[in-house]
Amino acid sequence: MQSEQTLEKSTTSEKQGRMKMVFEIFWAFFKISPLTFGGGYVMIPLLERELVERKKWVKPEEIADLFAVSESVPGSIAVNSGTFIGYRLAGIPGAIAAMTGAVLPTFMIILTLSILFVGFKDHPTVQAAFQGIRPTIVALIIVAGIKIGKTAVIDRTTLVLVAITTSVMLFSHIHPIATILSGAVAGIVLMQIKKLLKAKKESGRE
Amino acid sequence: MAELLEIFLTFFKIGFVSFGGGIAMLPLIDYEVTQVHGWIAPQEFLDIIAVAGMSPGPAATNAAIVVGYAVAGFPGAVVATVGMVLPSLMIILIVAMFFFRIQEKPLVQSAFYGLRPVITGLIFYAATVFALRNEIIGGEKLINPLYLLILVSALLLMLFTRIHPVFIIIASGFVGVMLFG
């Protein structure tokens, strides 16, 4: 009888501990996320400091793997790595808490900006401001292309792929989702061909 | 209600392929909201990206929130966000449960060998389309010198200084008011 009671007690405190953990995860990511001005990659050193040094949720030797896997699944790297850690620390509730924490602050900021945008977009001064902003946004997009291009273009084949994608998109009406998926297929096929060519070269040498 | 469901499904679909997180998804969102659904006027989409770029957070999710709000108010913003992040959550849970080191699998590595350049190509496509649509290039005068001047200055500032892009966006807004206001 007595042992049953202590058992019950321990499960409720365990539950409380888990709830506390889930909230702590939410709070940790809620705190980091408003600092991500400009996108995910800016956040990496901040995340590293918070998760490895302060919270000790991730071991230093694991952090590179964590970012690599977060980059390999759809979504932003910052939100994704948070979701991974949340899952590891407290299961599915932990994953949801981390994701919500990471998304909520920017959601509120963007919502405020959206309300202003919808309310004032037809005002002449705002229109004039946007006329100045539009070319800057095009510049911002080019810079993003250059940045991603630096990791994407590693040989002649990948450079050709960039050019093909841009021109096919400009001159045809292929759905961008189809383009992205064919990129993955092209990668697999090209790698296979490269392997075969290499094997052939090596067998030819012998 | 039907509209909310449609907003949700649109961004849910985009959420599944949003590799590379932010700006690479803009042409996709553009295609869906200006062409497939006609929710936003094509010229206005660049302004939505501007609003998305003024806030922290991934550009794609931010743009989804602005679109959601513009189309269906607060509920629209909520369903757009949930639609955008839900696929990530689902895929991460599967990866975390079954194969944590997915990025080391040869198949995944070769897929990314092709994915990254395609995403880069998509981004340059987006830049070209938005430049054409807003007549920075290819308008009546072929090149609009004032727009091009702003574009090149912003580009140089972003590439060669450490000024945060959000300040460059805001500054170009002031330039716009002075030049065109």
Coordinates of C-alpha atoms in Angstrom, one line a residue, chain A residues 48-160:
Chain A
E48 CA 25.6 27.3 -29.9
R49 CA 26.4 29.5 -26.9
E50 CA 23.0 29.0 -25.4
L51 CA 22.6 25.3 -26.0
V52 CA 26.2 24.0 -25.5
E53 CA 27.7 26.4 -22.9
R54 CA 24.7 27.7 -20.9
K55 CA 22.1 25.0 -21.0
K56 CA 24.4 22.0 -21.7
W57 CA 21.6 20.4 -23.7
V58 CA 24.0 19.5 -26.5
K59 CA 27.5 18.2 -26.3
P60 CA 30.1 20.4 -28.1
E61 CA 31.0 17.5 -30.4
E62 CA 27.3 17.0 -31.4
I63 CA 26.5 20.6 -32.4
A64 CA 28.0 20.4 -36.0
D65 CA 25.9 17.2 -36.6
L66 CA 22.8 18.9 -35.3
F67 CA 23.2 21.9 -37.6
A68 CA 24.0 19.6 -40.6
V69 CA 20.8 17.5 -40.1
S70 CA 18.7 20.6 -39.4
E71 CA 19.9 22.0 -42.8
S72 CA 19.0 18.7 -44.5
V73 CA 15.3 18.9 -43.7
P74 CA 12.8 21.5 -45.0
G75 CA 12.4 24.7 -43.0
S76 CA 14.8 27.2 -41.4
I77 CA 17.9 25.8 -39.7
A78 CA 17.3 27.7 -36.5
V79 CA 13.8 26.5 -36.0
N80 CA 14.7 23.0 -37.1
S81 CA 17.7 22.6 -34.7
G82 CA 15.4 23.8 -31.9
T83 CA 12.8 21.2 -32.8
F84 CA 15.4 18.4 -32.8
I85 CA 16.7 19.4 -29.4
G86 CA 13.2 19.8 -28.0
Y87 CA 12.4 16.2 -29.2
R88 CA 15.6 14.8 -27.6
L89 CA 15.0 16.5 -24.3
A90 CA 11.3 15.9 -23.9
G91 CA 9.8 13.9 -26.7
I92 CA 7.0 15.3 -29.0
P93 CA 5.8 17.9 -26.5
G94 CA 9.4 19.1 -26.3
A95 CA 9.6 19.4 -30.1
I96 CA 6.4 21.3 -30.3
A97 CA 7.4 23.6 -27.4
A98 CA 10.8 24.4 -29.0
M99 CA 9.2 25.1 -32.4
T100 CA 6.4 27.3 -30.9
G101 CA 9.0 29.2 -28.8
A102 CA 11.1 29.8 -31.9
V103 CA 8.2 30.9 -34.1
L104 CA 6.0 32.9 -31.8
P105 CA 8.1 36.1 -31.3
T106 CA 8.7 36.6 -35.0
F107 CA 5.1 35.8 -35.7
M108 CA 4.0 38.7 -33.4
I109 CA 6.5 41.1 -35.0
I110 CA 5.5 40.2 -38.5
L111 CA 1.8 40.4 -37.6
T112 CA 2.3 43.9 -36.4
L113 CA 4.1 44.9 -39.6
S114 CA 1.4 43.2 -41.7
I115 CA -1.3 45.2 -39.9
L116 CA 0.6 48.4 -40.7
F117 CA 1.3 47.3 -44.3
V118 CA -2.3 46.5 -45.1
G119 CA -3.5 49.7 -43.4
F120 CA -1.0 52.1 -45.0
K121 CA 0.1 50.5 -48.3
D122 CA -1.9 52.8 -50.4
H123 CA -0.7 56.0 -48.8
P124 CA 1.4 58.1 -51.3
T125 CA 4.4 58.4 -48.9
V126 CA 4.4 54.7 -48.2
Q127 CA 4.2 54.1 -51.9
A128 CA 7.2 56.3 -52.5
A129 CA 9.1 54.5 -49.8
F130 CA 8.3 51.2 -51.4
Q131 CA 9.6 52.5 -54.7
G132 CA 12.9 53.0 -53.0
I133 CA 12.7 49.7 -51.1
R134 CA 11.9 47.4 -54.1
P135 CA 15.4 47.7 -55.8
T136 CA 17.0 47.0 -52.4
I137 CA 14.9 43.8 -52.0
V138 CA 16.2 42.7 -55.4
A139 CA 19.7 43.3 -54.1
L140 CA 18.9 41.4 -50.9
I141 CA 17.8 38.4 -53.0
I142 CA 20.9 38.6 -55.2
V143 CA 23.1 38.5 -52.1
A144 CA 21.2 35.5 -50.8
G145 CA 21.9 33.8 -54.1
I146 CA 25.6 34.6 -53.9
K147 CA 25.8 33.3 -50.4
I148 CA 24.0 30.0 -51.1
G149 CA 25.9 29.8 -54.4
K150 CA 29.2 29.7 -52.5
T151 CA 28.3 26.3 -50.9
A152 CA 26.3 25.1 -54.0
V153 CA 28.7 25.6 -56.8
I154 CA 31.6 23.3 -56.1
D155 CA 32.4 22.2 -59.7
R156 CA 31.5 22.8 -63.3
T157 CA 28.4 20.6 -63.2
T158 CA 26.8 22.5 -60.3
L159 CA 27.6 25.8 -62.1
V160 CA 25.8 24.6 -65.2

